[in-house]
Short mmCIF file of C-alpha atoms in Angstrom, two decimals:
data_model
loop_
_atom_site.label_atom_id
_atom_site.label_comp_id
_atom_site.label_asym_id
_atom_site.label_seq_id
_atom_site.Cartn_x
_atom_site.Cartn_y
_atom_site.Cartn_z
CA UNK I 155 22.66 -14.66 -2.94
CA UNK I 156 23.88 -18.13 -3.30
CA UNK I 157 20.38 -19.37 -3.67
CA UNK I 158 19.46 -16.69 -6.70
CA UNK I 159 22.50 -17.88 -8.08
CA UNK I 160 22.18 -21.49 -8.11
CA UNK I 161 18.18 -20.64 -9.56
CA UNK I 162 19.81 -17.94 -12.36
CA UNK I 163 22.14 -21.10 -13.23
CA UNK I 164 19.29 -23.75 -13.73
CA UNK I 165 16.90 -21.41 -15.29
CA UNK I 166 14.42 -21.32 -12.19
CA UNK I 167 12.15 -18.20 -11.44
CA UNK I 168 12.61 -16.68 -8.08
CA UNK I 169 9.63 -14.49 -5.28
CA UNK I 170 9.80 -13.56 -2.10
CA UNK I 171 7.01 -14.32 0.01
CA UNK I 172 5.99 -11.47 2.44
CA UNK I 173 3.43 -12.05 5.12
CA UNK I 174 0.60 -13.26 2.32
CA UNK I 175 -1.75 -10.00 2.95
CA UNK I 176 -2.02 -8.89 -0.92
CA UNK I 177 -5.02 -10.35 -2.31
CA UNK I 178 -3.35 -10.45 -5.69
CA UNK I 179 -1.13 -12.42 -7.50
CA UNK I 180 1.84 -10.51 -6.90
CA UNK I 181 4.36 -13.13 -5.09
CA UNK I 182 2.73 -16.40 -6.77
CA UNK I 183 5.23 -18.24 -8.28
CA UNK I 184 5.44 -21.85 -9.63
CA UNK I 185 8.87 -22.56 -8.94
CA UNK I 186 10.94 -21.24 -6.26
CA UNK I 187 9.52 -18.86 -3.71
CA UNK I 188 12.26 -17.35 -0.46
CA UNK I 189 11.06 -16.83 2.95
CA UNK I 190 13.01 -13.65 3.56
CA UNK I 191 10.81 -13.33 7.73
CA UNK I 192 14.51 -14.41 9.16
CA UNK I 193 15.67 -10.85 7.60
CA UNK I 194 13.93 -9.07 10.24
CA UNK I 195 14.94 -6.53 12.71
CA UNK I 196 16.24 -2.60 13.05
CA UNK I 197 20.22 -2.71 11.97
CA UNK I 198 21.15 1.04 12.29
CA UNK I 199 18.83 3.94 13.51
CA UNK I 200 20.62 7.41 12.94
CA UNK I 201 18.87 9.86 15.27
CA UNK I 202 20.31 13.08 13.50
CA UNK I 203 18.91 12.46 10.23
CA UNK I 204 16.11 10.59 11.70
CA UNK I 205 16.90 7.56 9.39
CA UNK I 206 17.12 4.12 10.04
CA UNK I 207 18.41 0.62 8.52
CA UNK I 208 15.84 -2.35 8.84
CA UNK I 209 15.71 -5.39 7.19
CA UNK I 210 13.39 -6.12 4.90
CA UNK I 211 11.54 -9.49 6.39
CA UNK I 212 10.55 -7.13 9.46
CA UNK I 213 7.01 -7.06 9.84
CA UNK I 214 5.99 -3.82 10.79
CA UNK I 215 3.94 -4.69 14.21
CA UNK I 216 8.26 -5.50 14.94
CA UNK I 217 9.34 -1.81 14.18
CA UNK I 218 7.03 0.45 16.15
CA UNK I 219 8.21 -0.41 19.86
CA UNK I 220 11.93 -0.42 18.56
CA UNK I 221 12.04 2.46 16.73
CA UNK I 222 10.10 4.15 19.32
CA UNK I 223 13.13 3.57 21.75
CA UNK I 224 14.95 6.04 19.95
CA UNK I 225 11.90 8.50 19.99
CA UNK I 226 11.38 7.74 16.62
CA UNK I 227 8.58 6.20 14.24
CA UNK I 228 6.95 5.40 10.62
CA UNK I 229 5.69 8.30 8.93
CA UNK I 230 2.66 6.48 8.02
CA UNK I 231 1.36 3.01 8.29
CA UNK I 232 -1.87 1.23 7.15
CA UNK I 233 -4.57 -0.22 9.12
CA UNK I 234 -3.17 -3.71 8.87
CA UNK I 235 0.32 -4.32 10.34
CA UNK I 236 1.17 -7.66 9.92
CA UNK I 237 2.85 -7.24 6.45
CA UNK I 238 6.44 -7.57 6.07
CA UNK I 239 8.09 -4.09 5.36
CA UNK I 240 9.84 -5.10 2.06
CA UNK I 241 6.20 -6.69 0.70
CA UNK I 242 4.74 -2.83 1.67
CA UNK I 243 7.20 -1.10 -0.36
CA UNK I 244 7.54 -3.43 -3.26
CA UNK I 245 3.54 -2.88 -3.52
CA UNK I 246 3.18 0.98 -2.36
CA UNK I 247 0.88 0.37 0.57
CA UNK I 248 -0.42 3.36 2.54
CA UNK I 249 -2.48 4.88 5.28
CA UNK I 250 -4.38 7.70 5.31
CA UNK I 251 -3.43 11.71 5.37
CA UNK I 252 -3.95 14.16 3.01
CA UNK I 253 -0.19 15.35 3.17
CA UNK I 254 0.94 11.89 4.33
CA UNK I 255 3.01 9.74 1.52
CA UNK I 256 3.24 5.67 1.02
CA UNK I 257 5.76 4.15 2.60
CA UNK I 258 7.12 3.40 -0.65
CA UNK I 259 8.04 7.11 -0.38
CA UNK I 260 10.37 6.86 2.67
CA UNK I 261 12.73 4.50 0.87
CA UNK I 262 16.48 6.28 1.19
CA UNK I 263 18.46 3.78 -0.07
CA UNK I 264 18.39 -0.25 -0.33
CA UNK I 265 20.47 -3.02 -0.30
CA UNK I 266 19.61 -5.77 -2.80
CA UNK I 267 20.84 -9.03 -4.43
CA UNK I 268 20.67 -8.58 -8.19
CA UNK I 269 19.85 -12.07 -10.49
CA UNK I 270 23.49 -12.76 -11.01
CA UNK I 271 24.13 -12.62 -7.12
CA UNK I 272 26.02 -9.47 -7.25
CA UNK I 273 24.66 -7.54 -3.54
CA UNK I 274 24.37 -3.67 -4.38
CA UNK I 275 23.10 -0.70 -2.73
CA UNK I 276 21.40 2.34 -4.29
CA UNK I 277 19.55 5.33 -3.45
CA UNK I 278 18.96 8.75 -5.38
CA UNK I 279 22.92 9.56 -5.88
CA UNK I 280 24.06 5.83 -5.74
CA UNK I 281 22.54 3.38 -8.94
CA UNK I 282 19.89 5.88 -9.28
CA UNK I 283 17.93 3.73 -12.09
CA UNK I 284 17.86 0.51 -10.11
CA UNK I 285 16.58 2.64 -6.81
CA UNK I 286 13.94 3.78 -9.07
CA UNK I 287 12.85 0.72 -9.85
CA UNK I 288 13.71 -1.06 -6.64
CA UNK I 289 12.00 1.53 -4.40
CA UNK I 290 8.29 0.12 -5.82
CA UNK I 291 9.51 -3.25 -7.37
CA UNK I 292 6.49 -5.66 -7.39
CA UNK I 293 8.49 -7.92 -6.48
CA UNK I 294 10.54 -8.07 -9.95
CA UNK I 295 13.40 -6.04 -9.64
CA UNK I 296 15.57 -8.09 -7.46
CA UNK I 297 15.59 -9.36 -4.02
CA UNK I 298 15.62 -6.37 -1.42
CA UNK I 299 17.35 -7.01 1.70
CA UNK I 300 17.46 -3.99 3.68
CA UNK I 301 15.40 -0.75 3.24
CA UNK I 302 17.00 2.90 4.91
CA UNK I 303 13.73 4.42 5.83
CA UNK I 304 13.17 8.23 6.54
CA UNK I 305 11.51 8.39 10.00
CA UNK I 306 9.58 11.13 11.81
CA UNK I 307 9.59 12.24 15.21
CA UNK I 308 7.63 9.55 17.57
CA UNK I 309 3.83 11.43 18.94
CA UNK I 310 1.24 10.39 20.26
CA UNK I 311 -2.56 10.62 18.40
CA UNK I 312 -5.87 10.88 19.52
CA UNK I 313 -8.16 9.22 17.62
CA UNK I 314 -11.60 9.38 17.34
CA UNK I 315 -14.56 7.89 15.91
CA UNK I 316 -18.56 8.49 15.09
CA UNK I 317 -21.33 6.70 12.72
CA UNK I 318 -22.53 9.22 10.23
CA UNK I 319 -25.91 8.65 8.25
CA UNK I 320 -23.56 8.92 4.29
CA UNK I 321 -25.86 11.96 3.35
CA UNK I 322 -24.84 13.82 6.43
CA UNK I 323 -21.07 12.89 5.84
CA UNK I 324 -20.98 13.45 2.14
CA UNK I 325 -21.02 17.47 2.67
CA UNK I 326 -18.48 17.55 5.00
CA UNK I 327 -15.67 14.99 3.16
CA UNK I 328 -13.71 17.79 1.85
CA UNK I 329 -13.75 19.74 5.46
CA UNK I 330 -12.55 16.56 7.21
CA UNK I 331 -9.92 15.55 5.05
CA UNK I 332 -8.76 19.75 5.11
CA UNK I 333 -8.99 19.64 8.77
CA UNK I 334 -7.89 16.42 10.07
CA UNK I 335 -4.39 14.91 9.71
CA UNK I 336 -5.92 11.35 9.07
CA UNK I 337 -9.20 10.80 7.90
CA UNK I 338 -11.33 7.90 6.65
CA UNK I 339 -14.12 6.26 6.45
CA UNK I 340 -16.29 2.94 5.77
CA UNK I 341 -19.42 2.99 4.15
CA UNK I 342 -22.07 -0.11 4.70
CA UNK I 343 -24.30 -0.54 1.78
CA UNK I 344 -27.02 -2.17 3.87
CA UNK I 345 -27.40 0.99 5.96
CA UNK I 346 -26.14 3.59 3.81
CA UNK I 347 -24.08 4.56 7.01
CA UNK I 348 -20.34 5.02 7.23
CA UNK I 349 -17.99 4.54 10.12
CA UNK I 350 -15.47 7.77 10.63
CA UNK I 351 -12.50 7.69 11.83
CA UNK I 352 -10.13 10.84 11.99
CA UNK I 353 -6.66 10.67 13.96
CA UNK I 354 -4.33 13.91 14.90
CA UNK I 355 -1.19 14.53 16.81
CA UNK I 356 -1.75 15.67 20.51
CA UNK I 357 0.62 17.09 23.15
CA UNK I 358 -1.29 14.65 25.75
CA UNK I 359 0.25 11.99 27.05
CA UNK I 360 -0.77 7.96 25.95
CA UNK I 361 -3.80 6.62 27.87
CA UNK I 362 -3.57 2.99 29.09
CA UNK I 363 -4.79 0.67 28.78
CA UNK I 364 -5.47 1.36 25.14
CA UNK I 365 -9.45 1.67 24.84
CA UNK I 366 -11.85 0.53 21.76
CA UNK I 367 -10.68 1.28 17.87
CA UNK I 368 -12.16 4.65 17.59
CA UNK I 369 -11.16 6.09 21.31
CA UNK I 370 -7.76 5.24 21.43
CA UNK I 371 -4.75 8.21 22.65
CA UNK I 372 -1.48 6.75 22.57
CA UNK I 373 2.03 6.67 20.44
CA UNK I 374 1.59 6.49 16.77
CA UNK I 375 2.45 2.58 16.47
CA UNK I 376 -0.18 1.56 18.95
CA UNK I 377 -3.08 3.79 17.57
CA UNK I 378 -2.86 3.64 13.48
CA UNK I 379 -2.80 -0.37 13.35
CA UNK I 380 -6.63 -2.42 13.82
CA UNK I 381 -7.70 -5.88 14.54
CA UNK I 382 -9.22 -6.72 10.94
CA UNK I 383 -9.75 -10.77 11.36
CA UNK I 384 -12.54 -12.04 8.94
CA UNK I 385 -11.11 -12.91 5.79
CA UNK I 386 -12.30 -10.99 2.17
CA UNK I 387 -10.32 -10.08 -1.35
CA UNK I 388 -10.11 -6.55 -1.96
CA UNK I 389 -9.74 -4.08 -4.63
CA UNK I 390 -8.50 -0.48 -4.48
CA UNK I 391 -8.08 2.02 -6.83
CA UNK I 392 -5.93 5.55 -6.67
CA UNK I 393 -8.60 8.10 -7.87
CA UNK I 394 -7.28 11.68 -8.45
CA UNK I 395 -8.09 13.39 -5.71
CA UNK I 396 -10.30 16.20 -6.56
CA UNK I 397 -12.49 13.24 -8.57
CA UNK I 398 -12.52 11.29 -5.34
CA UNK I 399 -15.75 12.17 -4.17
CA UNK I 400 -17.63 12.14 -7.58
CA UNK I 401 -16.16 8.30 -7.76
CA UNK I 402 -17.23 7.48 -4.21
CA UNK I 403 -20.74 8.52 -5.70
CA UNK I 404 -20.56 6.56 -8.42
CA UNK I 405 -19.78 3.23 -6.72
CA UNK I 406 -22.31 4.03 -4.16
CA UNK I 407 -24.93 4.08 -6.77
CA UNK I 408 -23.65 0.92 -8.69
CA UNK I 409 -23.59 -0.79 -5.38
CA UNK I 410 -27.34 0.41 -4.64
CA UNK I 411 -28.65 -0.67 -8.17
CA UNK I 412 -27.20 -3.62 -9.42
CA UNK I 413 -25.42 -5.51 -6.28
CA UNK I 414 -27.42 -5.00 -3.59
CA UNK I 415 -26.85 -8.41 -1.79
CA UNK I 416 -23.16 -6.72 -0.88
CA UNK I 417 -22.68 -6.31 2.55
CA UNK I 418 -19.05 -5.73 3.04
CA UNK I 419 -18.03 -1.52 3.49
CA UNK I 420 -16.33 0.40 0.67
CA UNK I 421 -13.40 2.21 2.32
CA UNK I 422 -12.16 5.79 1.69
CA UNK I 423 -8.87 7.20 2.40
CA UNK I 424 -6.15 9.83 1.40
CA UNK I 425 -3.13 9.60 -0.11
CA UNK I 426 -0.56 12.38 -0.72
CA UNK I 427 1.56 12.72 -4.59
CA UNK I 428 4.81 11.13 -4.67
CA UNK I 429 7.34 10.84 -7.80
CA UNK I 430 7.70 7.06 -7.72
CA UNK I 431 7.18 5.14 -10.93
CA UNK I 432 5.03 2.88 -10.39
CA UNK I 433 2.83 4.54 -7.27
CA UNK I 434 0.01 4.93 -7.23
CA UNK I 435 0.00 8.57 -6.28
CA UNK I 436 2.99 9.19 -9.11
CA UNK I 437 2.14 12.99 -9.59
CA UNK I 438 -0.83 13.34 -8.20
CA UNK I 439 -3.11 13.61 -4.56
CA UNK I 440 -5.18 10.92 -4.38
CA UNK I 441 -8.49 9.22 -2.79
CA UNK I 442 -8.26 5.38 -2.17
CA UNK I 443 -11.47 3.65 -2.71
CA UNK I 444 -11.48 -0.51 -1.61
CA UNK I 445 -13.95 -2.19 -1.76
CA UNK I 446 -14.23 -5.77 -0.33
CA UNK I 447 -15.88 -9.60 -0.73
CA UNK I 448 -16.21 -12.57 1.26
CA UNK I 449 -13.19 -14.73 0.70
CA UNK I 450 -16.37 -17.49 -0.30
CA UNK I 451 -18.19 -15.63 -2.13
CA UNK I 452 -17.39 -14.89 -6.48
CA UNK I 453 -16.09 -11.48 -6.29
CA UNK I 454 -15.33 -11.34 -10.06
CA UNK I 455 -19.01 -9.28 -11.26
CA UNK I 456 -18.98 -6.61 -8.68
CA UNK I 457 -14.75 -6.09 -9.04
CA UNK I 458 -15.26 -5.94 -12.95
CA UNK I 459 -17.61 -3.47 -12.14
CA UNK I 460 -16.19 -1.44 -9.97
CA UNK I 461 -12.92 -1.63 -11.76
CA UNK I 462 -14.83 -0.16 -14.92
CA UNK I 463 -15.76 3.05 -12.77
CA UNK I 464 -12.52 3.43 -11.26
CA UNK I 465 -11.17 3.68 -14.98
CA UNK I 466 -13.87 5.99 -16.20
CA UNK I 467 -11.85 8.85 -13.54
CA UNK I 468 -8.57 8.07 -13.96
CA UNK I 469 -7.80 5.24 -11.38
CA UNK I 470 -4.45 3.04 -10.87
CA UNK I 471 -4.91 -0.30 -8.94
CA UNK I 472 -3.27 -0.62 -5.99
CA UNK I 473 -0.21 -3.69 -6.73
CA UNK I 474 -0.99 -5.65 -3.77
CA UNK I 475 -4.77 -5.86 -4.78
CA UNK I 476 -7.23 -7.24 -7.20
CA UNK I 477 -7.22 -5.99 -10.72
CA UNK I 478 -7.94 -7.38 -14.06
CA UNK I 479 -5.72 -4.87 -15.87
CA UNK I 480 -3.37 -5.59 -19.18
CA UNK I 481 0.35 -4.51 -20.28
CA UNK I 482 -1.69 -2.37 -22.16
CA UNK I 483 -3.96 -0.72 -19.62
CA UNK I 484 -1.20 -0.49 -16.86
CA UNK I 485 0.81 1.69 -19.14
CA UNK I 486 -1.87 4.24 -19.92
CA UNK I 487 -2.18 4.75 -16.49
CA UNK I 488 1.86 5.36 -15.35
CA UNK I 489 3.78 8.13 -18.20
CA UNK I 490 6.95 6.23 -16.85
CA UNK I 491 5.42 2.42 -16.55
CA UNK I 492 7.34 1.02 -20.02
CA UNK I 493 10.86 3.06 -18.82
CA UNK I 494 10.46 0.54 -15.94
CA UNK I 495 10.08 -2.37 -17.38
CA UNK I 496 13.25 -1.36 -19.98
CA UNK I 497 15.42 -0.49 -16.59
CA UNK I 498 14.17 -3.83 -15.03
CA UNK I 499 14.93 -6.03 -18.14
CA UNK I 500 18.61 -4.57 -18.05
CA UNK I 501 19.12 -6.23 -14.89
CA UNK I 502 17.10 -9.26 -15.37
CA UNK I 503 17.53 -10.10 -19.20
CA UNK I 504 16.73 -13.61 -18.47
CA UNK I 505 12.94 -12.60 -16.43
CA UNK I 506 14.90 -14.79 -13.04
CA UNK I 507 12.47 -12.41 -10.66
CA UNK I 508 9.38 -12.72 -13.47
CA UNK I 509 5.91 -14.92 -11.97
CA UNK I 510 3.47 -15.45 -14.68
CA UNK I 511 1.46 -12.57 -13.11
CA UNK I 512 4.23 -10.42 -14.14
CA UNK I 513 5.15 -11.59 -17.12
CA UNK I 514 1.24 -11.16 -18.16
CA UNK I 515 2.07 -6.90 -17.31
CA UNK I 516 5.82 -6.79 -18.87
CA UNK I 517 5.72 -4.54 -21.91
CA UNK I 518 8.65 -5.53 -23.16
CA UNK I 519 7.92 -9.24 -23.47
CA UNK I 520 6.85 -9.18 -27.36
CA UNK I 521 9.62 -7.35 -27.49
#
């Protein structure tokens, strides 16, 4: 608090730096950036109301084995788990599941520093504009210290895996997301074949030790999470849901035809609706589609691209990802995205929590 003040006073812009997983340029900042990974750790767990307070600088690998103690877990994580749990919800990260949320989503309540120093709390009932903002900030709202998550019950999942020639998968996508609590899959343009995996709840007990990605049976925290260690960028777009496959197609075929030196998979998962401003499933069940470069190679052709066909049906870039997307564009994609920015600017007249990525998106700063 002292710090935001002492940057508020000489005019000095102010991030927080998360773990440095979003391939976007969401926390870059040119003047003062705060390493919030000290802010780590579960405060409060409330086993009635399955709740629990954590700080925001805890990476999620921290939580599972912790909140597990007290037979609870996340509702939902991604594949990756080394981000820091405030960078996740101030950039709507997911898993997969067709009824399974962000983690945005589980936000109660938070505790945050405003610009002028002043430490509030909010939640639905309590500063209900600033948790709607705060609860998917992009980093601009203020600086989040502690997050009140809703939890679920801690179970164990089976998972399993298969390789799938894409024409034999393609007829069954719908069946497997119905069926299936998690489903996804990777499809490799070389090969035209795609890597499935599909995870459900199971009264079994955990195996150990854990086996390969794709046969593993244990608690939630230990199965959902995957070693992913060769460096790429990575755009993903939110594609309604019942347009998910026809998009999938779409990029398959652009892909095919005019980059067929890609070699890196294009990912498919499932998101479920939330009402969160700036989510990317704001109103709506969605598909994820990523797809990914080489961090050496020029990803800029084949991301403009793709970007174009994730327009054409209705897509929203994920925040923590690459986009090339204007004020403009952003807002024709979220009903409530300029409301946002109004409610933000009321707490932040003077842009303190604004990089230049974000002031390139801010609606209001013509204004």
């Amino acid at each position: 608090a002292a710090l935001i003040r002492l940057c508020a006073a000489d005019g000095l812009t102010v991030r927080a730096a998360g773990a440095g997983h979003s391939h976007s340029p969401v926390v870059m900042n040119e003047e003062v950036i705060i390493d919030t990974s000290g802010l780590s750790g579960v405060i409060e767990v409330d086993p009635g109301e399955k709740q629990a307070w954590i700080r925001a600088g805890s990476p999620i690998y921290s939580l599972g084995r912790q909140l597990h103690e007290h037979g609870l877990a996340l509702r939902n994580q991604g594949d990756i788990d080394r981000q820091l749990l405030g960078g996740v919800i101030a950039t709507g990260t997911h898993g997969t599941g067709r009824d399974l949320q962000n983690l945005s989503a589980a936000v109660v309540a938070l505790r945050m520093i405003l610009p002028t120093g002043e430490k509030v709390t909010c939640s639905r009932l309590e500063n209900p504009d600033i948790f709607e903002v705060a609860r998917l900030g992009i980093g601009s709202a203020g600086l989040v210290t502690d997050i009140r998550m809703q939890l679920t019950d801690s179970v164990v999942l089976q998972e399993s895996g298969m390789i799938l020639d894409y024409e034999l998968l393609a007829e069954d996508i719908g069946l497997l997301t119905d069926r299936h609590e998690r489903f996804e899959f990777f499809w490799y343009p070389g090969s035209d074949s795609a890597t499935v995996k599909i995870i459900d709840p199971t009264d079994e007990g955990p195996i150990y030790p854990l086996a390969e990605e794709g046969e593993r049976q244990a608690w939630s925290f230990e199965v959902l999470p995957s070693h992913r260690p060769h460096l790429h960028t990575e755009m993903e777009y939110s594609i309604p849901r019942d347009r998910g496959r026809a998009c999938f197609e779409e990029i398959r075929s652009l892909i095919r035809r005019d980059f067929p030196a890609v070699s890196w998979p294009v990912e498919y998962r499932t998101v479920a609706a939330d009402d969160i401003w700036l989510s990317m499933a704001s109103g709506r069940d969605t598909v994820t589609i990523s797809v990914h470069q080489d961090i050496r190679e020029d990803e800029t052709d084949y991301y403009r691209a793709c970007e174009s066909v994730f327009l054409s049906y209705g897509g929203r870039p994920h925040w923590g990802k690459v986009n090339y997307l204007s004020a403009a564009q952003l807002a024709g994609l979220y009903p409530q995205y300029e409301n946002w920015w109004r409610i933000r600017k009321e707490l932040d007249p003077d842009g303190i929590f604004l990089n230049a990525w974000a002031r390139s998106v801010d609606p209001t700063r013509t204004a």
